[in-house]
C-alpha positions as a Markdown table, in Angstrom:
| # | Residue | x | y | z |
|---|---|---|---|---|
| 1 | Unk | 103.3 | 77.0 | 108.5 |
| 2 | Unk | 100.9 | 77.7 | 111.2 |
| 3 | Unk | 100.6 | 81.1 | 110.2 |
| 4 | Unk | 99.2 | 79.6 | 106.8 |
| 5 | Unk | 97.0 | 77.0 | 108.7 |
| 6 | Unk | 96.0 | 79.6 | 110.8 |
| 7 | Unk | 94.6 | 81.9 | 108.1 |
| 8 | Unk | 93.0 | 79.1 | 106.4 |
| 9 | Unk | 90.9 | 77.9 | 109.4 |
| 10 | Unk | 90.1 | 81.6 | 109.7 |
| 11 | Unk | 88.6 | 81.7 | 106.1 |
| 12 | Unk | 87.2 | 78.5 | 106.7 |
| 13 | Unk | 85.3 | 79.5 | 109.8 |
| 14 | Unk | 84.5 | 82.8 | 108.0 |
| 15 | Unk | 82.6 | 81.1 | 104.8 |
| 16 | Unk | 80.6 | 78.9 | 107.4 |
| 17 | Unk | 79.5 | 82.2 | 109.2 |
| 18 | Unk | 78.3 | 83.6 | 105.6 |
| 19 | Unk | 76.6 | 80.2 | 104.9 |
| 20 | Unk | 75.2 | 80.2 | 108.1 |
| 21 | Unk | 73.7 | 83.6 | 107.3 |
| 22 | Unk | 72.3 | 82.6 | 103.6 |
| 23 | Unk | 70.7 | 79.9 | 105.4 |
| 24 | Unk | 68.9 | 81.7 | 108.3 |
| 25 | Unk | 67.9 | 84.2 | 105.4 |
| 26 | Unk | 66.7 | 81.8 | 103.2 |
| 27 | Unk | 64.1 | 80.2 | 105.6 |
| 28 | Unk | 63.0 | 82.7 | 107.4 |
| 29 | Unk | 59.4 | 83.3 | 106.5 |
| 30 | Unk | 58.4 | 86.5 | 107.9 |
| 31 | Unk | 59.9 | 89.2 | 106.1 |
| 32 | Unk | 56.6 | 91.4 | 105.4 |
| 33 | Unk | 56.5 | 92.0 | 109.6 |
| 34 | Unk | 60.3 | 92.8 | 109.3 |
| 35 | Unk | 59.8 | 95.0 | 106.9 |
| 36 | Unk | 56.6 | 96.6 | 108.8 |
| 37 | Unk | 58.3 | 96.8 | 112.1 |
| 38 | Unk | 60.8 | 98.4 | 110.5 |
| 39 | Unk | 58.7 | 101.1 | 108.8 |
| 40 | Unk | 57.4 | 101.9 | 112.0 |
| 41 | Unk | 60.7 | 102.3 | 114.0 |
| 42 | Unk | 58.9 | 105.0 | 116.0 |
| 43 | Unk | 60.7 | 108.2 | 117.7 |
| 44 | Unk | 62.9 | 105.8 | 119.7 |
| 45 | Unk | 63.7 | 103.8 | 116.9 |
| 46 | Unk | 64.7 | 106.9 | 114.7 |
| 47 | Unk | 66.6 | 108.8 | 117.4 |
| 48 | Unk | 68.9 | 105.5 | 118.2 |
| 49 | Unk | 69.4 | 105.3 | 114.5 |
| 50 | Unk | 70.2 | 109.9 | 114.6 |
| 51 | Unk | 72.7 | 108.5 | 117.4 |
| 52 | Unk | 74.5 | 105.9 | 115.4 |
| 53 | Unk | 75.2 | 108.1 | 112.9 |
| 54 | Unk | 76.0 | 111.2 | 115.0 |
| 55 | Unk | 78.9 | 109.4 | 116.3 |
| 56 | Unk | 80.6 | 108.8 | 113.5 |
| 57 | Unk | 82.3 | 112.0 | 113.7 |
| 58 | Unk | 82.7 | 111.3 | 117.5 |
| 59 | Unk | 85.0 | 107.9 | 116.6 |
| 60 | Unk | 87.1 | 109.6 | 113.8 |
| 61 | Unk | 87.7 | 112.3 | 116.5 |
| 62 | Unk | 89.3 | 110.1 | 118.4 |
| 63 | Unk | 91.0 | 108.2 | 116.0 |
| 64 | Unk | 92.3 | 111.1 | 114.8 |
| 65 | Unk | 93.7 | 112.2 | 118.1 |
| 66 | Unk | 95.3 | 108.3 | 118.8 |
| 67 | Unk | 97.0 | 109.2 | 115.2 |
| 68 | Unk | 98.5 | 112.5 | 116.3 |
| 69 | Unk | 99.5 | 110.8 | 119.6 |
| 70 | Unk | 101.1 | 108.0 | 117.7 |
| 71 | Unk | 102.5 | 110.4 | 115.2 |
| 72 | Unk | 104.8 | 112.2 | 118.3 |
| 73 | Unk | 108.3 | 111.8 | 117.8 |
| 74 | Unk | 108.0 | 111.0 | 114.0 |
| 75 | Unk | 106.2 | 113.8 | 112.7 |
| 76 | Unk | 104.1 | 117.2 | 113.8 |
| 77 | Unk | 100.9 | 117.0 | 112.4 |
| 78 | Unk | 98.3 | 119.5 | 113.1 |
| 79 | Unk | 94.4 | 117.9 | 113.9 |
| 80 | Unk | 93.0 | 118.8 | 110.2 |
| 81 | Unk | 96.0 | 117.2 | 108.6 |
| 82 | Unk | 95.7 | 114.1 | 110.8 |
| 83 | Unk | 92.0 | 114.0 | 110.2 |
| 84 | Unk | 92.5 | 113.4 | 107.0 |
| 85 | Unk | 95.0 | 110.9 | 106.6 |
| 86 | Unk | 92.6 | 109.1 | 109.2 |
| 87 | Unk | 90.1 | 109.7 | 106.3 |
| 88 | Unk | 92.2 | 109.0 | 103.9 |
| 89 | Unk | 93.9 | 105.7 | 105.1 |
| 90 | Unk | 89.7 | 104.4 | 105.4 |
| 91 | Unk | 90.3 | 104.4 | 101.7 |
| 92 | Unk | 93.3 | 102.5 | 101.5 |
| 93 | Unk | 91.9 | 100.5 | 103.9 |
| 94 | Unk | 88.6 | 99.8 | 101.8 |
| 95 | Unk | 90.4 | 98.3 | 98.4 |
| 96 | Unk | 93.5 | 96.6 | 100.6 |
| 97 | Unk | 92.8 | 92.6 | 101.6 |
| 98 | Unk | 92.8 | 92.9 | 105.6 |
| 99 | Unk | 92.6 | 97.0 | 105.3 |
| 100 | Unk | 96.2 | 96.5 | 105.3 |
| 101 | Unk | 96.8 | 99.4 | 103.6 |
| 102 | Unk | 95.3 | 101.7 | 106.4 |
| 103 | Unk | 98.3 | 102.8 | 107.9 |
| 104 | Unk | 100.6 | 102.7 | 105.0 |
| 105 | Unk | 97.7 | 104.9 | 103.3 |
| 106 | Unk | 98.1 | 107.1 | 106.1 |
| 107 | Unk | 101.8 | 108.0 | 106.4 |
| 108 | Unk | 101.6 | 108.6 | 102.2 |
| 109 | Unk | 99.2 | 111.7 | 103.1 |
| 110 | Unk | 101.8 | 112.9 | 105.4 |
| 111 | Unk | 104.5 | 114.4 | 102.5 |
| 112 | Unk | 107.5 | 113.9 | 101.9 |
| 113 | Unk | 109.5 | 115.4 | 104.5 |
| 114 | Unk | 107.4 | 113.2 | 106.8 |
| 115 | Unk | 107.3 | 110.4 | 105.2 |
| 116 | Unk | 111.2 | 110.1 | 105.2 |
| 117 | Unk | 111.3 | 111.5 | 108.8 |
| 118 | Unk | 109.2 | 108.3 | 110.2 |
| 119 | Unk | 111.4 | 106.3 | 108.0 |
| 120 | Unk | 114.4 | 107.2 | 109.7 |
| 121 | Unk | 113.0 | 107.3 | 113.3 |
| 122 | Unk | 110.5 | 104.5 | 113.5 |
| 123 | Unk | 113.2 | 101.7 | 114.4 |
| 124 | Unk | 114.8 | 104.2 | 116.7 |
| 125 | Unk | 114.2 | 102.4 | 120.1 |
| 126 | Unk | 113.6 | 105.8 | 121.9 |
| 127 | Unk | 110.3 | 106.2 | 120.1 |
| 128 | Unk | 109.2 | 103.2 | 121.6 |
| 129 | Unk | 109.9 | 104.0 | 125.1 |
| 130 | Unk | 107.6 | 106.2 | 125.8 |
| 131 | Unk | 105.1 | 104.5 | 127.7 |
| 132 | Unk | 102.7 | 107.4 | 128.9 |
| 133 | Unk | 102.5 | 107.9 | 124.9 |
| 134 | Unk | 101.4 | 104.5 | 124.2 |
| 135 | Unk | 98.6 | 104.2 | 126.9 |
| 136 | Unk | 97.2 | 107.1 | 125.7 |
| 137 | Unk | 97.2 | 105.2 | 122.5 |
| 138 | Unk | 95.8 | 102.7 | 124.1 |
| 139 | Unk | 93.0 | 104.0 | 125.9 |
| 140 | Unk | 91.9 | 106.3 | 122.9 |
| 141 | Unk | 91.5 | 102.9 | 120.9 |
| 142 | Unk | 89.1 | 101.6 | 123.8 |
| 143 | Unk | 87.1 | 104.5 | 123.9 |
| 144 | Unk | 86.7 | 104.3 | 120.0 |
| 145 | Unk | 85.6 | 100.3 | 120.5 |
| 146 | Unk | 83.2 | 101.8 | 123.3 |
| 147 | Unk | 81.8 | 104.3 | 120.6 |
| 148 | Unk | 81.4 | 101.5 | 118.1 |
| 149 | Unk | 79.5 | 99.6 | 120.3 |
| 150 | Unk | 77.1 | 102.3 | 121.2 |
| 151 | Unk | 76.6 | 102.3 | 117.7 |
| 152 | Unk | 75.9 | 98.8 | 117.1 |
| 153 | Unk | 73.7 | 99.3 | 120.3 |
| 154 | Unk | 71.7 | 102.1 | 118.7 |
| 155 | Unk | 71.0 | 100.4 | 115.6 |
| 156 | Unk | 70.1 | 97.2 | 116.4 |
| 157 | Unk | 67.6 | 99.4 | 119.0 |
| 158 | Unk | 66.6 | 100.6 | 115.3 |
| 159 | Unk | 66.1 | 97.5 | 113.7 |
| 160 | Unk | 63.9 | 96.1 | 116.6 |
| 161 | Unk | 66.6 | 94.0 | 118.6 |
| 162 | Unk | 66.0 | 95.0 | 122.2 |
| 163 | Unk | 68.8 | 94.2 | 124.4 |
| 164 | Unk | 69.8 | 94.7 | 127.9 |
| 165 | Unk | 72.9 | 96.5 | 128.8 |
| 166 | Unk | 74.1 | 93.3 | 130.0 |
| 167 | Unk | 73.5 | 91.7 | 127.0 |
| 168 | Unk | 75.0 | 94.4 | 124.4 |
| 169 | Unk | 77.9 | 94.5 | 126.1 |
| 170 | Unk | 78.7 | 90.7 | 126.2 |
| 171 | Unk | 77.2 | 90.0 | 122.8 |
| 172 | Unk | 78.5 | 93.1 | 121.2 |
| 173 | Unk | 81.9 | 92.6 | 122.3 |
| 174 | Unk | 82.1 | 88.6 | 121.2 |
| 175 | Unk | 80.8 | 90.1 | 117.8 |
| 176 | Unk | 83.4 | 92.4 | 117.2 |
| 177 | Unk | 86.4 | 89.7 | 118.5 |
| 178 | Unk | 85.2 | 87.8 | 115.9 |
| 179 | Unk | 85.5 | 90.2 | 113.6 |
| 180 | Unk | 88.6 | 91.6 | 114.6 |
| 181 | Unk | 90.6 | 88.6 | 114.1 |
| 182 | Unk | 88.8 | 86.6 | 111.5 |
| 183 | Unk | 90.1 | 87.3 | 107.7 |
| 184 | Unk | 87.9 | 89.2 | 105.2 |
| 185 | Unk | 88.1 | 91.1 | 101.8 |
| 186 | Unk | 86.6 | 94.7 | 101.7 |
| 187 | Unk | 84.1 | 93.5 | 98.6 |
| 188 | Unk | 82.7 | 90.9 | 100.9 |
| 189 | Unk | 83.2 | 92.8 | 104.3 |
| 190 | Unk | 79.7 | 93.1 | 105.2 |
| 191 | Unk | 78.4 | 89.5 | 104.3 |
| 192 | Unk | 81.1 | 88.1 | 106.5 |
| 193 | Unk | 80.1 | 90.5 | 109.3 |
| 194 | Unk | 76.7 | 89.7 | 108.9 |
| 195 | Unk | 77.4 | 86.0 | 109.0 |
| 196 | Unk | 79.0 | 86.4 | 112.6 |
| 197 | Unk | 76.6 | 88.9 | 113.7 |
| 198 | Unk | 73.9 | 86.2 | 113.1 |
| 199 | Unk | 75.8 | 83.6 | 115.2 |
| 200 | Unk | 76.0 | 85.7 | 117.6 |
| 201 | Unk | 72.7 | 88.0 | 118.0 |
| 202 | Unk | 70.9 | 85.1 | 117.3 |
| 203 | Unk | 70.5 | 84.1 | 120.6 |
| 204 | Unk | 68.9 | 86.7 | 121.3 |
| 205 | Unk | 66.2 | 87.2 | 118.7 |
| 206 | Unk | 64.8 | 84.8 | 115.7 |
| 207 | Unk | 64.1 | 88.5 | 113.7 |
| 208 | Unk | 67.5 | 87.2 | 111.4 |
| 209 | Unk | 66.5 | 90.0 | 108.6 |
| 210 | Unk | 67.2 | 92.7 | 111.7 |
| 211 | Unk | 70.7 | 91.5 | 112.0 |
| 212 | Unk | 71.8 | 91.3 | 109.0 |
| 213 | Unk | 70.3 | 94.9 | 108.6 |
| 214 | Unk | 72.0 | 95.8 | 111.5 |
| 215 | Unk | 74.8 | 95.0 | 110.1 |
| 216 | Unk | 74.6 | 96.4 | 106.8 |
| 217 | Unk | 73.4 | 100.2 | 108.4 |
| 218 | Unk | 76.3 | 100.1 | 110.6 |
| 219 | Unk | 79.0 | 98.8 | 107.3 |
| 220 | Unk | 77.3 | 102.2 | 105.7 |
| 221 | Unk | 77.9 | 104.5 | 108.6 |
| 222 | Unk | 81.4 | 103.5 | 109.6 |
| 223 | Unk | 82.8 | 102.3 | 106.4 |
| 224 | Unk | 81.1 | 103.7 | 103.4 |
| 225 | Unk | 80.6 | 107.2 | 104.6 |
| 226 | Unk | 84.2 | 108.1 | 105.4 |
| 227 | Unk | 85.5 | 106.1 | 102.1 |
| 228 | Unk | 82.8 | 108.6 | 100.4 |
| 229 | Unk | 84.0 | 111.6 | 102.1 |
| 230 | Unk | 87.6 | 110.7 | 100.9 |
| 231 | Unk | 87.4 | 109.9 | 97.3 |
| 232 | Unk | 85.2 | 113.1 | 96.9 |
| 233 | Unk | 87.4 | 115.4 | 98.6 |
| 234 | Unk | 90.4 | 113.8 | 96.9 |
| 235 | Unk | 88.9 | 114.1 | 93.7 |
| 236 | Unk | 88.4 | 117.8 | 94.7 |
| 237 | Unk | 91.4 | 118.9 | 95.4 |
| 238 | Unk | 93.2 | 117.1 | 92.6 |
């Protein structure tokens, strides 16, 4: 029960974040500067944006490690094999209501063999036990959040939103707790996002066409790209 109620003040909250956005959108009056300012990014601008996108690779490195590490005493995967189920599970992930079908999208890409060899020793309590495995896990997944947030950092550089250090970190990490734990559908992924992002980095600046921008670039780089790369490699190599 409050599991449901849980969920549904999550949704709730959610939609007021997105109407929040459609509002702040709708009034704001401005949008031939934003569009201007935009234009004229500058070197600075266009190298933060170069940087956003040149660590994409750098996070799916070490997501791809945290899976090979998380993989160890259920299955040997080389790194090319486990860079693409990491690809490949950002698929699953993208049509799957809460990217719940990440993981499961993952271990598919792993064969058969393997697939029935984590079967058999996932609820085997010594895979669990290994605690020097598991903050490795750990601290790869923080250095991928740390990578994200440069990324966010860069690109809201991009669109004009000058922050502090202090302020990134405190307003980038609020953002993406919201995020994290409030529910969303892939369709609508970015319009949520955008709806907290403007809650958020609005306190900041009134340039609300910057954020949601923000927002959008940095949806494209992280989610779109790698679901690109692995529909067209898996319609390749069918």
């Amino acid at each position: 029960m409050w599991k449901k109620i849980a969920i549904w003040i999550g949704w709730i909250l959610s939609a007021a974040a997105l109407a929040y956005l459609v509002y702040r959108l709708a009034i704001y009056d401005n949008y031939d500067a934003f569009w201007q300012s935009l234009a004229k990014a500058g070197l600075a601008g266009y190298a933060a944006l170069c940087i956003a996108i040149l660590l994409l690779p750098v996070q799916l490195l070490i997501e791809t490690r945290k899976w090979q590490t998380m993989l160890i005493g259920l299955a040997n995967i080389d790194f090319k094999n486990a860079w693409w189920q990491v690809i490949y599970g950002n698929v699953a992930a993208f049509v799957t209501p809460y990217r719940l079908g990440e993981y499961p999208g993952r271990i598919i890409e792993l064969g058969v063999e393997d697939i029935f060899s984590v079967k058999s020793r996932i609820f085997d309590g010594n895979y669990w036990k290994d605690w020097r495995k598991w903050l490795r896990v750990l601290l790869l997944h923080l250095a991928r959040y740390i990578v994200w947030m440069l990324q966010l950092w860069a690109v809201l550089t991009f669109c004009g939103i000058l922050l502090t250090p202090s302020e990134a970190i405190v307003a980038i990490i609020t953002y993406y707790f919201f995020i994290t734990f409030m529910p969303s559908v892939p369709a609508a992924e970015v319009a949520f996002k955008g709806g907290w992002a403007v809650l958020i980095f609005s306190h900041f600046t009134d340039n609300i066409p910057a954020i949601a921008v923000s927002v959008t670039i940095i949806w494209l780089i992280n989610t779109v790209i790698p679901v690109t790369i692995g529909i067209l490699f898996r319609a390749k190599n069918k």
